[in-house]
PDB file of C-alpha atoms in Angstrom:
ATOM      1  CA  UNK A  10      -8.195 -27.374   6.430  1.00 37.00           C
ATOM      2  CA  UNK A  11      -5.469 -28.665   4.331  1.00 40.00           C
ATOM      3  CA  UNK A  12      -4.187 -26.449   1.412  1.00 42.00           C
ATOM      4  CA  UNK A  13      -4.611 -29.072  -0.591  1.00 46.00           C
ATOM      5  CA  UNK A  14      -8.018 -29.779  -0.224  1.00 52.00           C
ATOM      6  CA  UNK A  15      -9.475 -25.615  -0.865  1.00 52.00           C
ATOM      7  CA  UNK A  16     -13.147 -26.015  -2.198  1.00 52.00           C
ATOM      8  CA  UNK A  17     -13.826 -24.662  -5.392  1.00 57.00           C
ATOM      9  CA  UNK A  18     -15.102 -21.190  -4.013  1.00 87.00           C
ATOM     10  CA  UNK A  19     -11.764 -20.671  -2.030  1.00 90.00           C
ATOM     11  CA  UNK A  20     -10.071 -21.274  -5.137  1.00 90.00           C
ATOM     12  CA  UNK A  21     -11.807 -18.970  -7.428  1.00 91.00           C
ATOM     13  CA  UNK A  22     -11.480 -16.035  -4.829  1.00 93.00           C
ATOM     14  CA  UNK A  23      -7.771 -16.877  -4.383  1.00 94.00           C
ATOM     15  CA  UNK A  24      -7.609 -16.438  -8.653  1.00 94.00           C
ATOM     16  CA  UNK A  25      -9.177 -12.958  -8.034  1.00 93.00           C
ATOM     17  CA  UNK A  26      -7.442 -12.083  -5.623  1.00 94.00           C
ATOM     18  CA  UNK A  27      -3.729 -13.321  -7.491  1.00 94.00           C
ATOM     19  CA  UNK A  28      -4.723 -11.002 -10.380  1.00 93.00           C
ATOM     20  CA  UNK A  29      -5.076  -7.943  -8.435  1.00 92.00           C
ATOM     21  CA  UNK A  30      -1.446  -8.605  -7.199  1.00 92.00           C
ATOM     22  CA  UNK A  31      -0.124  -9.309 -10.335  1.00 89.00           C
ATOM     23  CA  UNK A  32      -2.085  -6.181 -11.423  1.00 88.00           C
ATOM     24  CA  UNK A  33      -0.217  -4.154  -8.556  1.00 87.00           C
ATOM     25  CA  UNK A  34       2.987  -4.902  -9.336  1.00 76.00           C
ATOM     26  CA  UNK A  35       3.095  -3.381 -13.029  1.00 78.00           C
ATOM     27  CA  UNK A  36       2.104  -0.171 -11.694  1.00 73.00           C
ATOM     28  CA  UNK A  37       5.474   1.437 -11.379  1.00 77.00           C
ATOM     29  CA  UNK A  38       6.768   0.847 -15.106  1.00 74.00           C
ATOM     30  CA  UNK A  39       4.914   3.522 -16.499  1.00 73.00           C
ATOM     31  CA  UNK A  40       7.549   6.109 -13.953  1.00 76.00           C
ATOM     32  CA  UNK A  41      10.409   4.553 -14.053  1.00 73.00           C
ATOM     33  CA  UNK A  42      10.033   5.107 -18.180  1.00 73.00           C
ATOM     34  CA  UNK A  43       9.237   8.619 -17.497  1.00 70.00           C
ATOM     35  CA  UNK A  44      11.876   9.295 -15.620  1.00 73.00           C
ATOM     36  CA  UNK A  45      14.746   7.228 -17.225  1.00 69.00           C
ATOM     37  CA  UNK A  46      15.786   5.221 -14.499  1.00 68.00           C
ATOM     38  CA  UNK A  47      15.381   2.525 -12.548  1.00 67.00           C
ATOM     39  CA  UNK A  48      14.287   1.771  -9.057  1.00 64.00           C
ATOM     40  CA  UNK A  49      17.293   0.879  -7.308  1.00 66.00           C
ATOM     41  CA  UNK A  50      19.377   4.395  -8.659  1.00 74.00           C
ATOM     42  CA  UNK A  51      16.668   6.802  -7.743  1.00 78.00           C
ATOM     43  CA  UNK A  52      17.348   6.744  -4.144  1.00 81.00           C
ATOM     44  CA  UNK A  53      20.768   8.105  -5.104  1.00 81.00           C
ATOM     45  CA  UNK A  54      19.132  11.593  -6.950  1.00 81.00           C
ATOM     46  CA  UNK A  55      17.910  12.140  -3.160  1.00 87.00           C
ATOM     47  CA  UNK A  56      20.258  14.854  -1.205  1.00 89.00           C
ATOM     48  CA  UNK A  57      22.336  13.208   1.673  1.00 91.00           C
ATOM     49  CA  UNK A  58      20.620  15.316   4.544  1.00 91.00           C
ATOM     50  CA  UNK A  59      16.975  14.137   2.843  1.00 91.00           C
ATOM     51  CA  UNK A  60      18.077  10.451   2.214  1.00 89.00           C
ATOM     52  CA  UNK A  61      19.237  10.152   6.031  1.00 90.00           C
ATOM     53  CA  UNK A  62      15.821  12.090   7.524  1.00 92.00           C
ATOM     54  CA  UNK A  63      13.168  10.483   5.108  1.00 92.00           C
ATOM     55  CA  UNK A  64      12.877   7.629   7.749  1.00 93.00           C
ATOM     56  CA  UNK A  65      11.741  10.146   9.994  1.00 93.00           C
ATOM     57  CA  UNK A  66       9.675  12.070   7.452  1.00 93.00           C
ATOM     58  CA  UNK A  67       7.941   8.851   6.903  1.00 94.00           C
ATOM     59  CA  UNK A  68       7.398   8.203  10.556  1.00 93.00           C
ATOM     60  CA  UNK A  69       5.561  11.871  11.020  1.00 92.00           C
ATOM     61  CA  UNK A  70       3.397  11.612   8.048  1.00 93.00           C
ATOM     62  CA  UNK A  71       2.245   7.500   8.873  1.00 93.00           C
ATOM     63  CA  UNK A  72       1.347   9.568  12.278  1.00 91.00           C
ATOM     64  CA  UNK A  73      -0.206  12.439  10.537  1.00 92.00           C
ATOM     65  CA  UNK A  74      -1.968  10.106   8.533  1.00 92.00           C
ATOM     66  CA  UNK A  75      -3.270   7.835  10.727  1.00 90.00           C
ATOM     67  CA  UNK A  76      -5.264  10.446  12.793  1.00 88.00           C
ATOM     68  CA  UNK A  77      -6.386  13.391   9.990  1.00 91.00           C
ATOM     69  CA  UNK A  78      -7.588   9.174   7.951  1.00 88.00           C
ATOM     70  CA  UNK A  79      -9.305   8.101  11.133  1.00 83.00           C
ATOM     71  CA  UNK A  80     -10.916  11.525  11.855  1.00 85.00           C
ATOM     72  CA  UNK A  81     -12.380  12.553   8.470  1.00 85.00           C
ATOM     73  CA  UNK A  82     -14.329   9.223   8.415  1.00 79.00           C
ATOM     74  CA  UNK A  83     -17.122  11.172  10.638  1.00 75.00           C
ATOM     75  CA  UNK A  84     -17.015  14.141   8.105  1.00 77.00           C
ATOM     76  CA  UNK A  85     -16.609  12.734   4.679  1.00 76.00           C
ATOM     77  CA  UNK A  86     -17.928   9.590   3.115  1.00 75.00           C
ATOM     78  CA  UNK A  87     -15.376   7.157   1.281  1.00 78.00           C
ATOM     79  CA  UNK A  88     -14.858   7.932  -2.320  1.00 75.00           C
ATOM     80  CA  UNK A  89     -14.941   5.865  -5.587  1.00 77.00           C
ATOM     81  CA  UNK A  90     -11.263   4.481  -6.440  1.00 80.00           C
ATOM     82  CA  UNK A  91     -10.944   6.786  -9.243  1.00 77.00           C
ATOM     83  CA  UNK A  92     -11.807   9.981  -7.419  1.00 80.00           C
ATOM     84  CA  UNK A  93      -8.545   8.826  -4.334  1.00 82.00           C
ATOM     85  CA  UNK A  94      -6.439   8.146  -7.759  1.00 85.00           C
ATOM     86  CA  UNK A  95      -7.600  11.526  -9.307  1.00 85.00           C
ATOM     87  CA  UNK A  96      -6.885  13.403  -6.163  1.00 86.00           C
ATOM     88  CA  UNK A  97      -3.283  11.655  -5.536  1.00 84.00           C
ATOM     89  CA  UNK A  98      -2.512  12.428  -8.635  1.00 82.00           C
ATOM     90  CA  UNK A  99      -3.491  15.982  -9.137  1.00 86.00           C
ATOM     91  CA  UNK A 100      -1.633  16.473  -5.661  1.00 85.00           C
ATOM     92  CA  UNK A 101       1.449  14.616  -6.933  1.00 81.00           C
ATOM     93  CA  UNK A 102       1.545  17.300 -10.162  1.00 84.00           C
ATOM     94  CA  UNK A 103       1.737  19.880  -7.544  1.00 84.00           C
ATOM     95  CA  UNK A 104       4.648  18.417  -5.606  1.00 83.00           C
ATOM     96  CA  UNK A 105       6.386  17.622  -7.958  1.00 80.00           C
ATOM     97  CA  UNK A 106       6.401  20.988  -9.838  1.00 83.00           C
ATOM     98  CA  UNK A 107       8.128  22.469  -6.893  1.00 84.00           C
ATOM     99  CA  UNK A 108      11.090  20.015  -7.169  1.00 82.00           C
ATOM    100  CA  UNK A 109      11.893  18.375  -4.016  1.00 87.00           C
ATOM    101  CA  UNK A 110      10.865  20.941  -0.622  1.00 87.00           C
ATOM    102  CA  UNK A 111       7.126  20.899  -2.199  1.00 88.00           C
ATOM    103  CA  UNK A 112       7.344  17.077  -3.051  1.00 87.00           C
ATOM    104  CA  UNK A 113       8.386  16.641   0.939  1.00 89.00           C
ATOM    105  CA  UNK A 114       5.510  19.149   2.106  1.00 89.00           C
ATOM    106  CA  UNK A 115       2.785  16.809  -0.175  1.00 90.00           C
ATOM    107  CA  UNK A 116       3.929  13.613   1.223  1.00 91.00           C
ATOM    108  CA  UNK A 117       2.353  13.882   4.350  1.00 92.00           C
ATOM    109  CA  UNK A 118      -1.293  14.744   2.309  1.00 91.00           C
ATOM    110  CA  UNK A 119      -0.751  12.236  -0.015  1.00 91.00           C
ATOM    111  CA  UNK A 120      -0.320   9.485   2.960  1.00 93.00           C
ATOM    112  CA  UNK A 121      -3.306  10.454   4.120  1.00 93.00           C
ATOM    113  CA  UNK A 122      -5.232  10.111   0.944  1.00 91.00           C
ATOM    114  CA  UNK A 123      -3.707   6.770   0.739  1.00 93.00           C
ATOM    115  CA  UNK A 124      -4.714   5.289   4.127  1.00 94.00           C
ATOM    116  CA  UNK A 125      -8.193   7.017   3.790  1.00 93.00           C
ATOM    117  CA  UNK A 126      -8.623   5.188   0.477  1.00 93.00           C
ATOM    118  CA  UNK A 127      -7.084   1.929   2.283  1.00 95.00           C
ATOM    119  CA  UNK A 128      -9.556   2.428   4.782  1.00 94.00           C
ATOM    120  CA  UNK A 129     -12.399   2.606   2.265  1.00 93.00           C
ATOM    121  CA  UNK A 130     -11.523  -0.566   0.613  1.00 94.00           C
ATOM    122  CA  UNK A 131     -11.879  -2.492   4.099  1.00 95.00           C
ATOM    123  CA  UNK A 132     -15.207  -1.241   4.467  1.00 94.00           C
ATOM    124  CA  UNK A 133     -15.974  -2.532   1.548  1.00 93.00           C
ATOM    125  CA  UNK A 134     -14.820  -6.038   2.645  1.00 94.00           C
ATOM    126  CA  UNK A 135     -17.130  -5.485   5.591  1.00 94.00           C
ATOM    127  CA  UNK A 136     -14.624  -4.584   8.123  1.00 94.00           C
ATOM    128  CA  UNK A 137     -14.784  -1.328  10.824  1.00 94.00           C
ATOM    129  CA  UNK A 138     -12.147   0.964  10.220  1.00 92.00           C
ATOM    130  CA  UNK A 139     -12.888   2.784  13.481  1.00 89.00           C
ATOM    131  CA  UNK A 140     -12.291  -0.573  15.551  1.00 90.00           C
ATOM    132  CA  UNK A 141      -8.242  -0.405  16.598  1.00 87.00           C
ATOM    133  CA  UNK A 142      -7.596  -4.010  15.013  1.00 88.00           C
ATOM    134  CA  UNK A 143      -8.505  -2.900  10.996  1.00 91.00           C
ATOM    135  CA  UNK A 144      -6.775   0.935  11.649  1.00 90.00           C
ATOM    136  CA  UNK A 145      -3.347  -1.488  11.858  1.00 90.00           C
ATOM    137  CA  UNK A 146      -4.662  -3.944   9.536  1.00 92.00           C
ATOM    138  CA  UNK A 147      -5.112  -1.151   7.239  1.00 93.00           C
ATOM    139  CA  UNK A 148      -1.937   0.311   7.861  1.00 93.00           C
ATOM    140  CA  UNK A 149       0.237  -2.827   7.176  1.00 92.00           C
ATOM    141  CA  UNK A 150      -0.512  -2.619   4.279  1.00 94.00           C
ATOM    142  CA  UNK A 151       1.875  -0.184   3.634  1.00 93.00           C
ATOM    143  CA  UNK A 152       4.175  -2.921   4.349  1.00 90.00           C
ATOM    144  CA  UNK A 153       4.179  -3.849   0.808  1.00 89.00           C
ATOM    145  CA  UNK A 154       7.112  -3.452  -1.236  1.00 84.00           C
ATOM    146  CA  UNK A 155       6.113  -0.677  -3.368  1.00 87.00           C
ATOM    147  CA  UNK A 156       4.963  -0.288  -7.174  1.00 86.00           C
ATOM    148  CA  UNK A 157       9.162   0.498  -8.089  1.00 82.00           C
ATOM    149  CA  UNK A 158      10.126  -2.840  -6.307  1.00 78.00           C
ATOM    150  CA  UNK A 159      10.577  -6.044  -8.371  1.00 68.00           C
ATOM    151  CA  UNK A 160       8.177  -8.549  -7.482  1.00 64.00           C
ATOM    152  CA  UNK A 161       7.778 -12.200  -8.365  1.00 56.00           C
ATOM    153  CA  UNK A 162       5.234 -12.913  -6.136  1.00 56.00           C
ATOM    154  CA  UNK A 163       7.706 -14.110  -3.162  1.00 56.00           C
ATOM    155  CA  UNK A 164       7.179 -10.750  -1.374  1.00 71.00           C
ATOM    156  CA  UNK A 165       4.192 -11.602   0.945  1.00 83.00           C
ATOM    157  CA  UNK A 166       5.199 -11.255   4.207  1.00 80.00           C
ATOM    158  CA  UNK A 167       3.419  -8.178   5.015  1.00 83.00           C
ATOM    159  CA  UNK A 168       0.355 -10.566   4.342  1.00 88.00           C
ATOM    160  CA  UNK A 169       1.123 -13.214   6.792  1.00 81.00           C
ATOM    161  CA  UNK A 170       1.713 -10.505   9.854  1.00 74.00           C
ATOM    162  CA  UNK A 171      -1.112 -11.486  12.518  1.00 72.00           C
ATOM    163  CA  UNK A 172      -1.931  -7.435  14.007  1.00 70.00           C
ATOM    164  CA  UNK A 173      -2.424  -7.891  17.350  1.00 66.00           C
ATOM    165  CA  UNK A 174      -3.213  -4.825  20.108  1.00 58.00           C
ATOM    166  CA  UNK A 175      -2.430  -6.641  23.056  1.00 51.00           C
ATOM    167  CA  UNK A 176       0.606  -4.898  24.856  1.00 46.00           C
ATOM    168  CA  UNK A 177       1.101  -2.797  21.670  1.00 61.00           C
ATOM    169  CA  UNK A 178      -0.500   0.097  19.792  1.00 76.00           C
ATOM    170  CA  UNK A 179      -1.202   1.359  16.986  1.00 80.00           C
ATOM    171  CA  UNK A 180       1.925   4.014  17.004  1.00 82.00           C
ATOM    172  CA  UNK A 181       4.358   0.959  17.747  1.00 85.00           C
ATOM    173  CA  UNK A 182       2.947  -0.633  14.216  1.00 86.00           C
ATOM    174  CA  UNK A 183       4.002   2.543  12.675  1.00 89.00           C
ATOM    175  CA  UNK A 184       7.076   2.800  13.803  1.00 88.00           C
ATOM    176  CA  UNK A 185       7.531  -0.965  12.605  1.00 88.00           C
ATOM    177  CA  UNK A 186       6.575  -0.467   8.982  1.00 90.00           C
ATOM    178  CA  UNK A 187       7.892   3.117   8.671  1.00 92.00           C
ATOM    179  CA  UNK A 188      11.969   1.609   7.618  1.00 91.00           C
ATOM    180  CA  UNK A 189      10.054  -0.422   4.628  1.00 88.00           C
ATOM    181  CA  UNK A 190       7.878   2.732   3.650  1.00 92.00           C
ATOM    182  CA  UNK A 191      10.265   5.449   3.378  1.00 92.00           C
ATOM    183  CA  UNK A 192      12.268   3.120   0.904  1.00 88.00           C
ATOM    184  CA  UNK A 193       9.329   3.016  -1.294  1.00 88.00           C
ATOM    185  CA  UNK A 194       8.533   6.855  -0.678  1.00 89.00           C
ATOM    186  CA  UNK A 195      12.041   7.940  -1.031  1.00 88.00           C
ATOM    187  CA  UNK A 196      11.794   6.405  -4.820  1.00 86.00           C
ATOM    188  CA  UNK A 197       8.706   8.763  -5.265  1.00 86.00           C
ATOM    189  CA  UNK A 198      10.612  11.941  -3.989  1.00 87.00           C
ATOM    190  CA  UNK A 199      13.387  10.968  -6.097  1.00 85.00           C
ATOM    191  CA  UNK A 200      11.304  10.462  -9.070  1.00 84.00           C
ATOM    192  CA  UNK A 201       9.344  13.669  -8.229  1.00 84.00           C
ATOM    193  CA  UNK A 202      12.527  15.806  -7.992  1.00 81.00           C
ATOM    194  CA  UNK A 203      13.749  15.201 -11.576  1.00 77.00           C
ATOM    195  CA  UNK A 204      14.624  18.329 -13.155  1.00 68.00           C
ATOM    196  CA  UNK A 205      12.051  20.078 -15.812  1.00 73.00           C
ATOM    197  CA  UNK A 206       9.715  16.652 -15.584  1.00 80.00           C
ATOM    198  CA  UNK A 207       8.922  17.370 -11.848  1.00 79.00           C
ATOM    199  CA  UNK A 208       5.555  17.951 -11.675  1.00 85.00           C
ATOM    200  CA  UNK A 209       4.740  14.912 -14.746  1.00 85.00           C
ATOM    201  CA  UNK A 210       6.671  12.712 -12.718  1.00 83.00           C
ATOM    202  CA  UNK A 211       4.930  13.790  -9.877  1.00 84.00           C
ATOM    203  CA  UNK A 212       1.596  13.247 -11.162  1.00 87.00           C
ATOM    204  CA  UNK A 213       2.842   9.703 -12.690  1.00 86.00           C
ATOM    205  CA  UNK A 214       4.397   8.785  -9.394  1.00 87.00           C
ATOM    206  CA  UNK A 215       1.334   9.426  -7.356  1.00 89.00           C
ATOM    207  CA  UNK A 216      -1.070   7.626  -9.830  1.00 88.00           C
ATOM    208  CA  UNK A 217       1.320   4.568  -9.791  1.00 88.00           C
ATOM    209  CA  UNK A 218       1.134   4.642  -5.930  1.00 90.00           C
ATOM    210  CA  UNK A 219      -2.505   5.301  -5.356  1.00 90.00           C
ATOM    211  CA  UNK A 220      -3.062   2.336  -7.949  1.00 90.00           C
ATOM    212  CA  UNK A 221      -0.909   0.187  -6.335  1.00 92.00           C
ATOM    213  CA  UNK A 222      -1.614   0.487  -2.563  1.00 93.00           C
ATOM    214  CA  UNK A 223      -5.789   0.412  -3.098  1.00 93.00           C
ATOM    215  CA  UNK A 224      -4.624  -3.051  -5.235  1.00 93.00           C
ATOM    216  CA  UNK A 225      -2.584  -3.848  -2.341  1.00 94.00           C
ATOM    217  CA  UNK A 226      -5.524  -3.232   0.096  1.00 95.00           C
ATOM    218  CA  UNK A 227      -8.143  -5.458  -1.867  1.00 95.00           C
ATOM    219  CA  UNK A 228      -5.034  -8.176  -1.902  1.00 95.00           C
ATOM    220  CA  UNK A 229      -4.965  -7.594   2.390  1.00 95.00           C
ATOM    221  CA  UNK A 230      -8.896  -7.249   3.019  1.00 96.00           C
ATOM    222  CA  UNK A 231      -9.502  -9.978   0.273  1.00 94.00           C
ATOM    223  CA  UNK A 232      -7.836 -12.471   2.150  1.00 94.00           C
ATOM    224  CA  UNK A 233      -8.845 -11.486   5.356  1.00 93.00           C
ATOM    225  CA  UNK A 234     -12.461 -12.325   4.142  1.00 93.00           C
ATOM    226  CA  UNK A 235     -11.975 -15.335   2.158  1.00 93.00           C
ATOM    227  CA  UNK A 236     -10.433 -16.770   5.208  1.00 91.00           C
ATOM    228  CA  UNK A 237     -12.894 -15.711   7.628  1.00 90.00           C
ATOM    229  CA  UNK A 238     -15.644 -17.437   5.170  1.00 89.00           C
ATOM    230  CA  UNK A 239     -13.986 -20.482   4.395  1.00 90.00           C
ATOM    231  CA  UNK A 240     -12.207 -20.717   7.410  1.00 90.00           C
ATOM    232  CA  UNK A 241      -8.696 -21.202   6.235  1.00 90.00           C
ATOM    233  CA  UNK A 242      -5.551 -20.431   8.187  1.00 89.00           C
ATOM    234  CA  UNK A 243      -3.869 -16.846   6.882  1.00 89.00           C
ATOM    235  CA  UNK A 244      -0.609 -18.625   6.443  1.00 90.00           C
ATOM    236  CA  UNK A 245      -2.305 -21.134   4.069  1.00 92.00           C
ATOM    237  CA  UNK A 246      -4.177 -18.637   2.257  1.00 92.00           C
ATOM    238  CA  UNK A 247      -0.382 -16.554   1.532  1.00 92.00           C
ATOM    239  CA  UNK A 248       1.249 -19.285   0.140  1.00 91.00           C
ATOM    240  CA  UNK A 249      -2.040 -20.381  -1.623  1.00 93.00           C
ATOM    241  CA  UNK A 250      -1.547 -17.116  -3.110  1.00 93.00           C
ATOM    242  CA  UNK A 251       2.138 -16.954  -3.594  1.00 91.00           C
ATOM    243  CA  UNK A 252       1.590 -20.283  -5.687  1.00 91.00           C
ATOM    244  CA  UNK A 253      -1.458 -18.417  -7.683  1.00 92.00           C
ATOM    245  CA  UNK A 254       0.813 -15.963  -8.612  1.00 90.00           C
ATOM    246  CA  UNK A 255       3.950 -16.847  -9.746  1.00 87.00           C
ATOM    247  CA  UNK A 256       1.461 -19.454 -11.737  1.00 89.00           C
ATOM    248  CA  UNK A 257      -0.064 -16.415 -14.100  1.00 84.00           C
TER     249      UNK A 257
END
């Protein structure tokens, strides 16, 4: 179908959908007021030896996450947005109050709230989170810049990724988006580790993330539905969106 012929329906999801992204990306203004700073100098507040081992941080607690996510599907329902926000952010107080060595023992919990929430949302668009395909759908999302990172709308690519199993698993995707996470993790230690405000900033951190990466997921799983039911290419449906966006 050409992009330029959507039906009405396609277009109204794609305005719901826009919103939400827009939505996402104001998230992060709330901590970098609280902490006085902006996005691109926090990563400097980080210690050397932490700054060149958060990649690998990242990389253990995507892999923690991914199993202790898939596993407590069969033991706990999925929980109301606010309730993942609340937790996240009562966690994130209790990081941060620590300074940074509790901040770096949280962020392993916290990715697993996140990607249990993440996989809540895609049940909710009618997708099974136990099937291998949506446990990396669900986890590219994470390929998202981040609630610190600027964003005009041009930063979509994580959307357009097509997941694929075949010759690859699930550990290879996390290794892929691990580099683009840590960047936008690091930022949280960072903010987290401020001196006196830790455990605020903690708290403020973790409710800006939460918020942005369930947005995030309705923005993944909201397109992945809309063009499933109006059969519509993904690639259309991105720029479609790209064009919604930078239009509010």
């Amino acid at each position: 179908m050409s992009i330029d012929l959507i039906p009405a329906s396609l277009e109204q999801d794609i305005d719901v959908i826009a919103r939400r992204y827009r939505k996402a990306g104001g998230m992060g203004i709330q901590v970098l007021n609280l902490v006085g700073g902006h996005a691109e100098n926090l990563m400097e507040r980080l210690p050397d030896p932490v700054k060149d081992h958060l990649e690998e941080a990242t990389l253990k607690a995507l892999k923690v996450a991914s199993a202790a996510a898939t596993r407590s599907r069969e033991i706990v329902a999925d929980q109301n947005t606010w309730l993942n926000t609340a937790t996240a952010t009562a966690m994130g107080a209790a990081g941060g109050a620590g300074g940074l060595p509790t901040a770096l023992a949280e962020l392993p919990v916290t990715t697993t709230v996140l990607l249990r929430a993440i996989q809540g949302i895609a049940a909710e668009y009618g997708f099974d989170p136990s099937e291998s395909k949506i446990q990396a759908e669900c986890l590219q999302v994470f390929a998202a810049a981040g609630p610190l990172a600027a964003d005009d709308g041009a930063d979509m690519g994580f959307l357009s990724a097509r997941i694929t199993l075949s010759g690859t698993t699930v550990q290879s995707i996390i290794a892929r988006i691990a580099p683009r996470l840590s960047a936008a993790l690091g930022q949280k230690l960072a903010a987290q580790a401020v001196p006196i405000i830790g455990a605020v900033a903690g708290a403020a951190t973790n409710y800006a993330y939460t918020s942005y990466y369930q947005e995030m997921a309705h923005v993944h799983f909201g397109l992945m539905r809309a063009g499933s039911r109006h059969g519509v290419h993904r690639d259309q449906l991105v720029l479609r969106l790209s064009d919604a966006v930078k239009s509010l």
